[in-house]
Short mmCIF file of C-alpha atoms and ligand atoms in Angstrom, two decimals:
data_model
loop_
_atom_site.label_atom_id
_atom_site.label_comp_id
_atom_site.label_asym_id
_atom_site.label_seq_id
_atom_site.Cartn_x
_atom_site.Cartn_y
_atom_site.Cartn_z
CA MET A 2 25.98 -18.23 -19.14
CA PRO A 3 22.81 -17.23 -17.31
CA MET A 4 22.00 -19.56 -14.45
CA ARG A 5 18.60 -21.16 -13.96
CA LYS A 6 17.56 -21.75 -10.37
CA VAL A 7 14.34 -22.76 -8.74
CA MET A 8 13.36 -20.06 -6.29
CA LYS A 9 10.68 -17.98 -4.61
CA ALA A 10 9.93 -14.43 -5.76
CA ASN A 11 11.49 -13.20 -2.52
CA GLU A 12 14.75 -14.87 -3.47
CA ALA A 13 14.44 -13.57 -7.02
CA ALA A 14 14.12 -10.06 -5.60
CA ALA A 15 17.19 -10.58 -3.43
CA TRP A 16 19.10 -11.84 -6.48
CA ALA A 17 17.99 -8.79 -8.45
CA ALA A 18 19.30 -6.58 -5.65
CA LYS A 19 22.60 -8.48 -5.64
CA LEU A 20 22.95 -8.07 -9.40
CA ALA A 21 22.14 -4.34 -9.18
CA LYS A 22 24.92 -3.90 -6.56
CA PRO A 23 23.31 -1.34 -4.28
CA LYS A 24 25.71 0.26 -1.81
CA VAL A 25 23.14 0.48 0.98
CA ILE A 26 20.27 -1.83 1.90
CA ALA A 27 18.20 -0.92 4.94
CA ALA A 28 15.32 -3.20 5.84
CA PHE A 29 12.98 -4.37 8.55
CA PRO A 30 11.49 -7.85 8.27
CA ILE A 31 7.77 -8.15 7.56
CA THR A 32 5.67 -11.02 6.29
CA PRO A 33 5.65 -11.97 3.44
CA SER A 34 8.80 -10.20 2.24
CA THR A 35 11.11 -11.06 5.17
CA LEU A 36 13.15 -13.44 3.05
CA VAL A 37 14.29 -10.61 0.75
CA PRO A 38 16.46 -8.78 3.32
CA GLU A 39 17.39 -12.13 4.93
CA LYS A 40 18.82 -13.39 1.67
CA ILE A 41 20.52 -10.06 0.95
CA SER A 42 22.11 -10.05 4.43
CA GLU A 43 23.52 -13.50 3.58
CA PHE A 44 24.96 -12.18 0.34
CA VAL A 45 26.57 -9.33 2.26
CA ALA A 46 27.84 -11.57 5.07
CA ASP A 47 29.33 -14.02 2.56
CA GLY A 48 31.12 -11.22 0.78
CA GLU A 49 29.13 -11.77 -2.41
CA LEU A 50 27.68 -8.28 -2.26
CA ASP A 51 29.81 -5.33 -1.24
CA ALA A 52 27.20 -3.22 0.52
CA GLU A 53 26.22 -1.72 3.84
CA PHE A 54 23.32 -3.69 5.29
CA ILE A 55 21.55 -1.53 7.88
CA LYS A 56 19.35 -3.26 10.41
CA VAL A 57 16.69 -0.85 11.59
CA GLU A 58 13.89 -0.93 14.13
CA SER A 59 11.01 -0.14 11.79
CA GLU A 60 10.07 0.35 8.16
CA HIS A 61 9.89 4.07 8.79
CA SER A 62 13.59 3.94 9.65
CA ALA A 63 14.35 1.57 6.77
CA ILE A 64 13.10 3.98 4.15
CA SER A 65 14.57 6.93 6.05
CA ALA A 66 17.99 5.29 5.95
CA CYS A 67 17.49 4.67 2.23
CA VAL A 68 16.61 8.33 1.71
CA GLY A 69 19.75 9.36 3.59
CA ALA A 70 21.94 6.97 1.63
CA SER A 71 20.39 7.88 -1.70
CA ALA A 72 20.73 11.58 -0.90
CA ALA A 73 24.41 10.88 -0.25
CA GLY A 74 24.58 9.54 -3.78
CA VAL A 75 24.51 5.74 -3.77
CA ARG A 76 22.21 3.07 -5.18
CA THR A 77 19.80 1.97 -2.48
CA PHE A 78 17.33 -0.89 -2.04
CA THR A 79 14.80 -2.16 0.49
CA ALA A 80 11.87 -4.55 0.70
CA THR A 81 8.60 -4.45 2.57
CA ALA A 82 4.87 -5.17 2.46
CA SER A 83 1.50 -4.07 3.76
CA GLN A 84 1.67 -2.27 7.12
CA GLY A 85 5.40 -1.85 6.58
CA LEU A 86 4.82 0.08 3.38
CA ALA A 87 2.08 2.06 5.11
CA LEU A 88 4.56 2.92 7.88
CA MET A 89 6.91 4.24 5.18
CA HIS A 90 4.14 6.42 3.79
CA GLU A 91 5.33 9.88 4.79
CA ILE A 92 8.91 9.17 3.73
CA LEU A 93 7.72 7.84 0.36
CA PHE A 94 6.58 11.37 -0.49
CA ILE A 95 9.95 12.72 0.64
CA ALA A 96 11.87 10.22 -1.51
CA ALA A 97 9.84 11.19 -4.58
CA GLY A 98 9.96 14.90 -3.83
CA MET A 99 13.73 14.76 -3.39
CA ARG A 100 13.87 12.70 -6.60
CA LEU A 101 15.85 9.83 -5.09
CA PRO A 102 15.95 6.69 -7.26
CA ILE A 103 15.41 4.18 -4.45
CA VAL A 104 13.89 0.81 -5.37
CA ILE A 105 11.56 -1.12 -3.06
CA ALA A 106 10.44 -4.71 -3.55
CA VAL A 107 6.94 -5.15 -2.15
CA GLY A 108 5.30 -8.48 -1.38
CA ASN A 109 1.78 -7.25 -2.08
CA ARG A 110 -0.31 -7.93 1.01
CA ALA A 111 -3.65 -6.83 2.47
CA LEU A 112 -3.87 -4.07 5.07
CA SER A 113 -5.29 -4.32 8.58
CA ALA A 114 -7.83 -4.42 10.14
CA PRO A 115 -8.55 -7.28 10.41
CA ILE A 116 -4.96 -8.49 10.35
CA ASN A 117 -4.34 -10.48 7.22
CA ILE A 118 -0.97 -11.50 5.81
CA TRP A 119 -2.22 -12.75 2.45
CA ASN A 120 -2.31 -11.19 -0.95
CA ASP A 121 -4.08 -8.21 -2.39
CA TRP A 122 -2.74 -4.93 -3.78
CA GLN A 123 -4.12 -2.47 -1.28
CA ASP A 124 -0.65 -1.68 0.11
CA THR A 125 0.97 -0.43 -3.10
CA ILE A 126 -2.27 0.92 -4.56
CA SER A 127 -2.64 3.10 -1.46
CA GLU A 128 0.74 4.65 -2.28
CA ARG A 129 -0.16 5.49 -5.86
CA ASP A 130 -0.16 9.25 -5.18
CA THR A 131 3.31 9.41 -3.67
CA GLY A 132 5.04 9.99 -7.01
CA TRP A 133 6.73 6.55 -7.02
CA LEU A 134 6.83 4.48 -10.18
CA GLN A 135 4.96 1.18 -9.80
CA PHE A 136 5.58 -2.13 -11.54
CA TYR A 137 3.67 -5.39 -10.93
CA ALA A 138 5.18 -8.83 -11.55
CA GLU A 139 3.18 -11.77 -12.84
CA ASN A 140 5.74 -14.40 -11.84
CA ASN A 141 9.09 -14.82 -10.12
CA GLN A 142 11.11 -14.14 -13.25
CA GLU A 143 9.29 -10.85 -13.68
CA ALA A 144 9.99 -9.97 -10.04
CA LEU A 145 13.72 -10.25 -10.77
CA ASP A 146 13.62 -8.55 -14.16
CA LEU A 147 11.36 -5.68 -13.10
CA ILE A 148 13.63 -4.76 -10.20
CA LEU A 149 16.56 -4.38 -12.61
CA ILE A 150 14.31 -2.42 -14.97
CA ALA A 151 13.06 -0.29 -12.08
CA PHE A 152 16.62 0.74 -11.17
CA LYS A 153 17.39 1.65 -14.77
CA VAL A 154 14.25 3.76 -15.19
CA ALA A 155 14.49 5.34 -11.74
CA GLU A 156 18.08 6.46 -12.27
CA ASP A 157 17.50 7.88 -15.75
CA GLU A 158 18.24 11.60 -15.69
CA ARG A 159 14.88 12.36 -17.29
CA VAL A 160 13.11 10.49 -14.48
CA LEU A 161 14.97 10.43 -11.16
CA LEU A 162 12.07 8.99 -9.21
CA PRO A 163 11.88 6.11 -6.76
CA ALA A 164 10.21 2.90 -7.90
CA MET A 165 8.38 0.00 -6.27
CA VAL A 166 8.03 -3.47 -7.73
CA GLY A 167 5.08 -5.49 -6.43
CA PHE A 168 4.75 -9.26 -6.42
CA ASP A 169 1.80 -11.05 -4.86
CA ALA A 170 2.15 -12.28 -1.29
CA PHE A 171 2.59 -16.07 -1.01
CA ILE A 172 1.28 -16.67 -4.53
CA LEU A 173 4.71 -15.48 -5.67
CA THR A 174 6.74 -14.59 -2.58
CA HIS A 175 6.62 -18.15 -1.23
CA THR A 176 6.12 -20.24 -4.35
CA VAL A 177 9.05 -21.70 -6.24
CA GLU A 178 9.51 -21.41 -9.98
CA PRO A 179 12.52 -21.68 -12.25
CA VAL A 180 14.11 -18.26 -12.60
CA GLU A 181 16.87 -17.28 -14.97
CA ILE A 182 19.58 -15.26 -13.24
CA PRO A 183 21.32 -13.11 -15.80
CA ASP A 184 25.10 -12.81 -15.98
CA GLN A 185 26.60 -10.19 -13.73
CA GLU A 186 28.58 -8.64 -16.61
CA LEU A 187 25.41 -8.20 -18.66
CA VAL A 188 23.62 -6.56 -15.76
CA ASP A 189 26.62 -4.31 -15.15
CA GLU A 190 26.48 -3.23 -18.79
CA PHE A 191 22.73 -2.70 -18.60
CA LEU A 192 22.66 -0.74 -15.35
CA GLY A 193 26.10 0.79 -15.13
CA GLU A 194 27.32 2.52 -11.99
CA TYR A 195 24.90 4.97 -10.45
CA GLU A 196 26.44 8.39 -10.95
CA PRO A 197 24.48 10.90 -8.89
CA LYS A 198 24.33 14.28 -10.57
CA HIS A 199 21.73 16.07 -8.48
CA ALA A 200 21.80 14.42 -5.02
CA TYR A 201 25.16 13.64 -3.45
CA LEU A 202 27.36 14.27 -0.45
CA ASP A 203 30.50 16.15 -1.45
CA PRO A 204 31.98 18.91 0.71
CA THR A 205 33.68 20.44 -2.32
CA ARG A 206 30.30 20.91 -4.06
CA PRO A 207 27.95 21.76 -1.19
CA ILE A 208 24.18 21.61 -1.77
CA THR A 209 21.15 21.73 0.49
CA GLN A 210 18.67 18.83 0.20
CA GLY A 211 15.29 18.44 1.81
CA THR A 212 14.71 22.15 1.51
CA LEU A 213 11.81 24.23 2.72
CA ALA A 214 9.62 25.65 -0.03
CA PHE A 215 7.34 28.57 0.54
CA PRO A 216 4.06 28.83 -1.38
CA ALA A 217 5.99 30.64 -4.12
CA HIS A 218 7.96 27.47 -4.96
CA TYR A 219 6.09 24.41 -3.63
CA MET A 220 3.74 24.00 -6.58
CA GLU A 221 6.61 24.16 -9.03
CA ALA A 222 8.51 21.55 -7.04
CA ARG A 223 5.48 19.22 -7.16
CA TYR A 224 5.11 19.89 -10.85
CA THR A 225 8.65 18.65 -11.48
CA VAL A 226 7.59 15.33 -9.90
CA TRP A 227 4.57 15.28 -12.24
CA GLN A 228 6.85 16.00 -15.20
CA ALA A 229 9.28 13.27 -14.17
CA ASN A 230 6.36 10.81 -14.09
CA GLU A 231 5.33 11.92 -17.58
CA ASN A 232 8.93 11.53 -18.81
CA ALA A 233 9.02 8.04 -17.34
CA ARG A 234 6.49 6.81 -19.95
CA LYS A 235 9.01 7.12 -22.78
CA VAL A 236 11.96 6.02 -20.68
CA ILE A 237 10.14 2.85 -19.60
CA ASP A 238 9.54 1.91 -23.24
CA GLU A 239 13.21 2.49 -24.05
CA VAL A 240 14.37 0.46 -21.06
CA PHE A 241 11.96 -2.39 -21.91
CA GLU A 242 13.42 -2.43 -25.41
CA GLU A 243 16.99 -2.44 -24.18
CA PHE A 244 16.19 -5.16 -21.67
CA GLU A 245 14.76 -7.34 -24.43
CA LYS A 246 17.87 -6.81 -26.57
CA ARG A 247 20.21 -7.76 -23.76
CA PHE A 248 18.28 -10.45 -21.94
CA GLY A 249 15.72 -11.64 -24.49
CA ARG A 250 12.63 -11.15 -22.33
CA LYS A 251 10.02 -8.77 -23.66
CA TYR A 252 8.06 -6.38 -21.45
CA GLN A 253 5.29 -3.95 -22.29
CA LYS A 254 3.34 -1.53 -20.15
CA ILE A 255 0.21 -3.44 -21.12
CA GLU A 256 0.63 -7.01 -22.24
CA GLU A 257 -2.25 -8.40 -24.27
CA TYR A 258 -3.43 -11.98 -24.69
CA ARG A 259 -5.85 -13.06 -27.45
CA THR A 260 -7.34 -9.58 -27.71
CA ASP A 261 -7.45 -9.30 -31.51
CA ASP A 262 -11.12 -10.08 -32.09
CA ALA A 263 -12.18 -9.89 -28.44
CA GLU A 264 -15.47 -8.32 -27.45
CA ILE A 265 -14.74 -8.52 -23.74
CA ILE A 266 -11.23 -7.82 -22.50
CA PHE A 267 -10.44 -8.66 -18.90
CA VAL A 268 -7.76 -6.43 -17.40
CA THR A 269 -5.69 -7.20 -14.34
CA MET A 270 -2.23 -7.01 -12.79
CA GLY A 271 0.22 -9.29 -11.04
CA SER A 272 -0.11 -13.05 -10.68
CA LEU A 273 -3.83 -13.04 -11.44
CA ALA A 274 -2.84 -12.54 -15.09
CA GLY A 275 -1.64 -16.15 -15.16
CA THR A 276 -5.01 -17.51 -14.04
CA LEU A 277 -6.72 -15.13 -16.41
CA LYS A 278 -4.85 -16.35 -19.50
CA GLU A 279 -5.89 -19.93 -18.68
CA TYR A 280 -9.44 -18.73 -18.28
CA ILE A 281 -9.36 -16.93 -21.66
CA ASP A 282 -8.22 -20.19 -23.35
CA HIS A 283 -11.13 -21.92 -21.64
CA LEU A 284 -13.59 -19.27 -22.90
CA ARG A 285 -12.17 -19.39 -26.42
CA GLU A 286 -12.77 -23.14 -26.50
CA LYS A 287 -16.41 -22.38 -25.76
CA GLY A 288 -16.41 -19.82 -28.59
CA ILE A 289 -16.62 -16.77 -26.33
CA LYS A 290 -14.68 -13.84 -27.75
CA ALA A 291 -12.70 -12.77 -24.73
CA GLY A 292 -9.17 -11.56 -24.25
CA ALA A 293 -6.87 -10.54 -21.43
CA ALA A 294 -4.62 -7.59 -20.72
CA LYS A 295 -2.10 -7.19 -17.94
CA LEU A 296 -0.74 -3.92 -16.63
CA THR A 297 2.97 -4.31 -15.91
CA VAL A 298 3.29 -0.60 -15.25
CA TYR A 299 0.69 1.06 -13.07
CA ARG A 300 2.45 4.38 -12.33
CA PRO A 301 2.89 6.30 -14.53
CA PHE A 302 -0.55 5.14 -15.58
CA PRO A 303 -0.30 4.04 -19.23
CA ILE A 304 -3.06 6.31 -20.52
CA GLU A 305 -2.21 6.06 -24.24
CA GLU A 306 -1.90 2.27 -24.10
CA VAL A 307 -5.24 2.04 -22.27
CA ARG A 308 -6.85 4.11 -25.04
CA GLU A 309 -5.40 1.76 -27.67
CA LEU A 310 -6.62 -1.24 -25.72
CA ALA A 311 -10.07 0.29 -25.36
CA LYS A 312 -10.41 0.54 -29.14
CA LYS A 313 -10.25 -3.24 -29.37
CA ALA A 314 -13.11 -4.16 -27.05
CA LYS A 315 -16.77 -3.48 -26.43
CA VAL A 316 -16.41 -4.21 -22.72
CA LEU A 317 -13.42 -3.78 -20.44
CA ALA A 318 -13.77 -5.93 -17.34
CA LEU A 319 -11.36 -4.80 -14.64
CA LEU A 320 -10.29 -7.43 -12.12
CA GLU A 321 -8.73 -5.74 -9.13
CA LYS A 322 -7.57 -6.69 -5.67
CA ASN A 323 -8.09 -3.34 -4.02
CA VAL A 324 -10.85 -0.99 -2.98
CA THR A 325 -11.22 2.75 -3.36
CA PHE A 326 -14.22 3.34 -1.15
CA SER A 327 -17.35 4.74 -2.79
CA VAL A 328 -15.62 4.55 -6.19
CA GLY A 329 -14.87 0.86 -6.78
CA GLY A 330 -11.29 -0.12 -7.44
CA ALA A 331 -8.42 2.21 -8.21
CA LEU A 332 -8.13 0.82 -11.75
CA PHE A 333 -11.76 1.72 -12.37
CA GLN A 334 -10.94 5.31 -11.54
CA ASP A 335 -7.80 5.30 -13.69
CA PHE A 336 -9.48 3.67 -16.69
CA SER A 337 -12.39 6.11 -16.44
CA ARG A 338 -9.95 9.02 -16.50
CA ALA A 339 -8.11 7.63 -19.51
CA LEU A 340 -11.33 7.17 -21.52
CA ILE A 341 -13.59 9.95 -20.31
CA ASN A 342 -13.16 12.20 -23.35
CA GLU A 343 -12.88 9.47 -25.99
CA SER A 344 -15.72 9.69 -28.48
CA GLU A 345 -16.10 5.94 -28.75
CA LYS A 346 -15.42 3.94 -25.67
CA PRO A 347 -16.19 0.51 -24.33
CA LYS A 348 -18.31 -0.08 -21.28
CA ILE A 349 -16.18 -0.47 -18.16
CA VAL A 350 -17.21 -2.97 -15.51
CA ASP A 351 -15.31 -3.17 -12.27
CA PHE A 352 -14.72 -6.32 -10.25
CA ILE A 353 -13.26 -6.32 -6.76
CA LEU A 354 -12.01 -9.79 -5.92
CA GLY A 355 -9.37 -11.86 -4.22
CA LEU A 356 -8.98 -9.54 -1.23
CA GLY A 357 -6.87 -10.79 1.67
CA GLY A 358 -5.70 -13.88 -0.18
CA ARG A 359 -9.11 -15.20 -1.26
CA ASP A 360 -8.43 -17.56 -4.18
CA VAL A 361 -9.71 -16.36 -7.52
CA THR A 362 -11.18 -19.37 -9.30
CA PHE A 363 -12.80 -19.99 -12.68
CA LYS A 364 -16.14 -19.92 -10.82
CA ASP A 365 -15.42 -16.33 -9.71
CA LEU A 366 -14.38 -15.38 -13.21
CA ASP A 367 -17.61 -16.96 -14.55
CA GLU A 368 -19.51 -14.68 -12.18
CA ALA A 369 -17.61 -11.69 -13.58
CA LEU A 370 -18.13 -12.88 -17.15
CA ALA A 371 -21.90 -13.07 -16.67
CA ILE A 372 -22.00 -9.41 -15.63
CA ALA A 373 -19.61 -8.37 -18.42
CA GLN A 374 -21.90 -10.15 -20.90
CA LYS A 375 -24.88 -8.17 -19.61
CA ALA A 376 -22.92 -4.99 -20.36
CA LEU A 377 -22.04 -6.39 -23.79
CA ASN A 378 -25.69 -7.12 -24.59
CA GLY A 379 -26.81 -3.66 -23.54
CA GLU A 380 -28.62 -4.95 -20.47
CA GLU A 381 -28.47 -3.23 -17.11
CA PHE A 382 -25.40 -4.07 -15.08
CA ASN A 383 -23.70 -3.11 -11.85
CA GLU A 384 -20.65 -0.92 -12.40
CA VAL A 385 -18.89 -2.17 -9.29
CA ASN A 386 -19.12 -5.82 -8.31
CA TRP A 387 -17.63 -7.70 -5.38
CA ILE A 388 -16.91 -11.17 -6.71
CA GLY A 389 -16.82 -14.33 -4.61
CA LEU A 390 -18.45 -12.72 -1.58
CA ARG A 391 -19.77 -15.25 0.93
CA LYS A 392 -23.24 -13.83 1.09
CA GLU A 393 -24.23 -16.22 3.88
CA LEU A 394 -21.94 -14.30 6.23
CA LEU A 395 -23.48 -10.94 5.52
CA MET B 3 22.69 47.29 16.51
CA ALA B 4 25.97 46.51 14.79
CA GLU B 5 25.83 45.32 11.22
CA SER B 6 25.67 41.58 10.68
CA PRO B 7 29.05 40.11 9.76
CA PHE B 8 27.14 37.91 7.25
CA LYS B 9 26.06 40.90 5.19
CA ALA B 10 28.35 40.06 2.28
CA ASP B 11 27.12 36.45 2.23
CA ILE B 12 23.52 37.52 2.38
CA GLU B 13 24.01 39.80 -0.58
CA ARG B 14 25.86 37.16 -2.57
CA VAL B 15 23.19 34.50 -1.98
CA GLN B 16 20.38 36.92 -2.71
CA LYS B 17 22.07 37.72 -6.00
CA GLU B 18 22.91 34.17 -6.97
CA TYR B 19 20.00 32.25 -5.48
CA SER B 20 18.56 30.31 -8.35
CA GLU B 21 14.91 30.93 -9.14
CA LYS B 22 14.90 27.83 -11.34
CA MET B 23 13.46 24.65 -9.88
CA THR B 24 16.09 21.91 -9.56
CA PRO B 25 15.34 18.16 -9.40
CA GLY B 26 14.29 17.46 -5.83
CA ALA B 27 14.07 21.19 -5.09
CA ILE B 28 17.73 20.98 -4.12
CA ALA B 29 19.39 24.29 -3.30
CA THR B 30 22.53 24.25 -5.41
CA ILE B 31 23.91 27.45 -3.94
CA PRO B 32 24.59 26.83 -0.28
CA GLY B 33 23.75 29.49 2.23
CA SER B 34 20.11 30.07 1.37
CA SER B 35 19.40 29.92 5.11
CA VAL B 36 20.90 33.38 5.44
CA ILE B 37 18.13 34.86 3.32
CA ASN B 38 15.32 33.02 5.08
CA LYS B 39 15.03 35.22 8.13
CA THR B 40 13.87 33.00 10.94
CA GLY B 41 13.55 35.85 13.43
CA SER B 42 10.00 36.56 12.29
CA TRP B 43 8.34 33.98 14.53
CA ARG B 44 9.76 35.45 17.76
CA VAL B 45 7.35 36.25 20.62
CA PHE B 46 9.91 37.17 23.30
CA MET B 47 13.19 38.91 22.62
CA PRO B 48 16.38 39.07 24.66
CA GLU B 49 17.07 42.44 26.27
CA PHE B 50 20.74 42.98 27.04
CA ASN B 51 22.19 44.94 29.96
CA ARG B 52 25.82 45.69 29.15
CA ASP B 53 26.61 46.79 32.72
CA LYS B 54 25.84 43.36 34.16
CA CYS B 55 27.68 41.37 31.48
CA VAL B 56 30.94 39.68 32.52
CA ARG B 57 31.75 38.49 28.96
CA CYS B 58 31.70 34.82 29.84
CA TYR B 59 30.27 33.98 26.35
CA LEU B 60 27.89 31.35 27.67
CA CYS B 61 25.08 33.01 25.74
CA TYR B 62 27.23 33.01 22.61
CA ILE B 63 28.00 29.30 23.02
CA TYR B 64 24.47 28.20 23.81
CA CYS B 65 22.49 30.18 21.23
CA PRO B 66 21.12 27.46 18.92
CA GLU B 67 20.73 29.72 15.89
CA PRO B 68 23.53 31.14 16.33
CA ALA B 69 22.21 34.66 16.49
CA ILE B 70 24.76 36.10 18.89
CA TYR B 71 28.10 37.40 17.81
CA LEU B 72 30.67 39.53 19.58
CA ASP B 73 31.55 43.15 19.02
CA GLU B 74 35.09 44.65 19.07
CA GLU B 75 35.09 44.69 22.87
CA ASN B 76 33.77 41.10 23.00
CA TYR B 77 30.33 42.00 24.27
CA PRO B 78 27.45 39.95 22.83
CA VAL B 79 25.44 41.45 19.97
CA PHE B 80 22.08 39.96 19.00
CA ASP B 81 21.06 39.44 15.39
CA PHE B 82 17.29 39.85 15.43
CA ASP B 83 16.99 38.62 11.85
CA TYR B 84 17.67 35.14 13.21
CA CYS B 85 17.09 35.23 16.98
CA LYS B 86 13.99 33.04 17.46
CA GLY B 87 13.38 34.20 21.00
CA CYS B 88 13.95 30.82 22.63
CA GLY B 89 15.38 32.42 25.77
CA ILE B 90 18.24 29.98 26.13
CA CYS B 91 20.76 32.84 26.32
CA ALA B 92 18.80 34.46 29.16
CA ASN B 93 18.55 31.13 30.92
CA GLU B 94 22.28 30.46 30.68
CA CYS B 95 23.49 33.95 31.55
CA PRO B 96 24.97 33.75 35.09
CA THR B 97 24.55 37.44 35.81
CA ASP B 98 21.05 38.04 34.46
CA ALA B 99 22.52 40.43 31.93
CA ILE B 100 19.92 39.06 29.50
CA ILE B 101 16.21 39.06 30.26
CA MET B 102 13.41 38.06 27.93
CA VAL B 103 10.84 40.75 27.19
CA ARG B 104 7.73 40.54 25.04
CA GLU B 105 8.39 41.51 21.42
CA THR B 106 6.83 44.93 21.01
CA LYS B 107 7.15 45.78 17.34
S1 LIG C 13 16.78 34.06 22.48
FE1 LIG C 13 17.54 32.11 21.68
S2 LIG C 13 17.89 32.52 19.53
FE2 LIG C 13 17.70 34.52 20.51
S3 LIG C 13 19.79 35.08 20.96
FE3 LIG C 13 18.97 34.10 22.79
S4 LIG C 13 19.59 31.94 22.56
FE4 LIG C 13 19.82 32.92 20.56
S1 LIG C 14 26.04 34.87 29.25
FE1 LIG C 14 25.52 36.85 30.18
S2 LIG C 14 27.38 37.46 31.15
FE2 LIG C 14 27.97 35.87 29.79
S3 LIG C 14 28.54 36.94 27.91
FE3 LIG C 14 26.39 36.44 27.73
S4 LIG C 14 25.32 38.23 28.46
FE4 LIG C 14 27.44 38.41 29.18
#
């Protein structure tokens, strides 16, 4: 029987790692994800997880150890956030380029300066070009489930890419919710043993990994990472379907809420989706035709699903906790790319909000709604809007 | 210069070296390093004086490449396909049988 326990997303991530049975976990503690490796080290110390737990002196070493272990052919896991993920940056490219299915749990946190330990998505968003798959959890259950899903997708022979699963700092990492822990046997059946076919350490079948590529080969090597990302689209759908069959919880790349007759669809990721659904109910009571959509998968970017979503609305209002300077938010860029050649497309309005742990309230969403309504009515509107700014400080 | 003892390997790898991209750009046929000739970035090259050599093999042991092998009479022979010109052999040689000279060609 699956067990229900009240826990933080950090604990849920540690439980997911335990269920996935990685052979090597290398981690360096960083707020707000410290509890993930702490809990895993307890599992290992108590003999509940048969794995090598490597204590390292930095996140750069943590991911390097994971690359080494994964290249030797075992399932590998780590957790980090913010500056820690940024410190992993160069190795993230290496992990993707070497096609190593490592999974990282990330407690999404703002980047310095100024130092800020609270939530936004700038850390993972900044790594969107590394080739890693990216999933975003709305709640603690999703944090657990998406890590299992991430392993399954990452290790698929058609994909073989590393994956990160983001869950919002403090809003999820440190907040308790009931989480269903699936049975070990079911997870074993779902994930199976990781059988490395391309990257392994075996003196009887010698290979060279981490090779040098001259200009004659580098582009082709990068293209295989591109192709693997493209392949991941289909594999993710298949894995979502299988997960639902086995565990009963349904996942989609884009999850919609009351979008059927919506004129304005708000789009977001992570825990903000919870607030947003409440807000949509509130708008519907007032007779405003609004809906919500949540991206569970951000890389590969769900281009087809975005096009389908766009057909349903006159305005897409993007709510994002990150900045791409001089452009707006990263989602704004991605949505623009997905829709640029569509003959009929909704207006896209971008909202940057909730940076560095700033609460996103109904008042902020009202501010966004007012601008989205201007776009709906054909009035002039700002394409990029910073919501909830304390103008008195500027 | 005597012929490299790796000649057969070099030919095998050149023949078999896969042109197809593998996942992770992994080289599935080991030994590709023998076809990537690392001697091309050399600025200085070792010049060997056989008369001074006492066949102590320090150069042979210390060469990091290893680009020195021994001929039938156990004198060092330098493989300039891979010698990177680091000068370690010249530095280690107790009799100054090796000196580093500027690469001329
Ligand atoms: S110069 Fe360096 S690489 Fe060349 S033979 Fe001497 S030790 Fe080896
Ligand atoms: S170190 Fe000098 S003396 Fe010794 S084997 Fe080499 S060249 Fe000869």
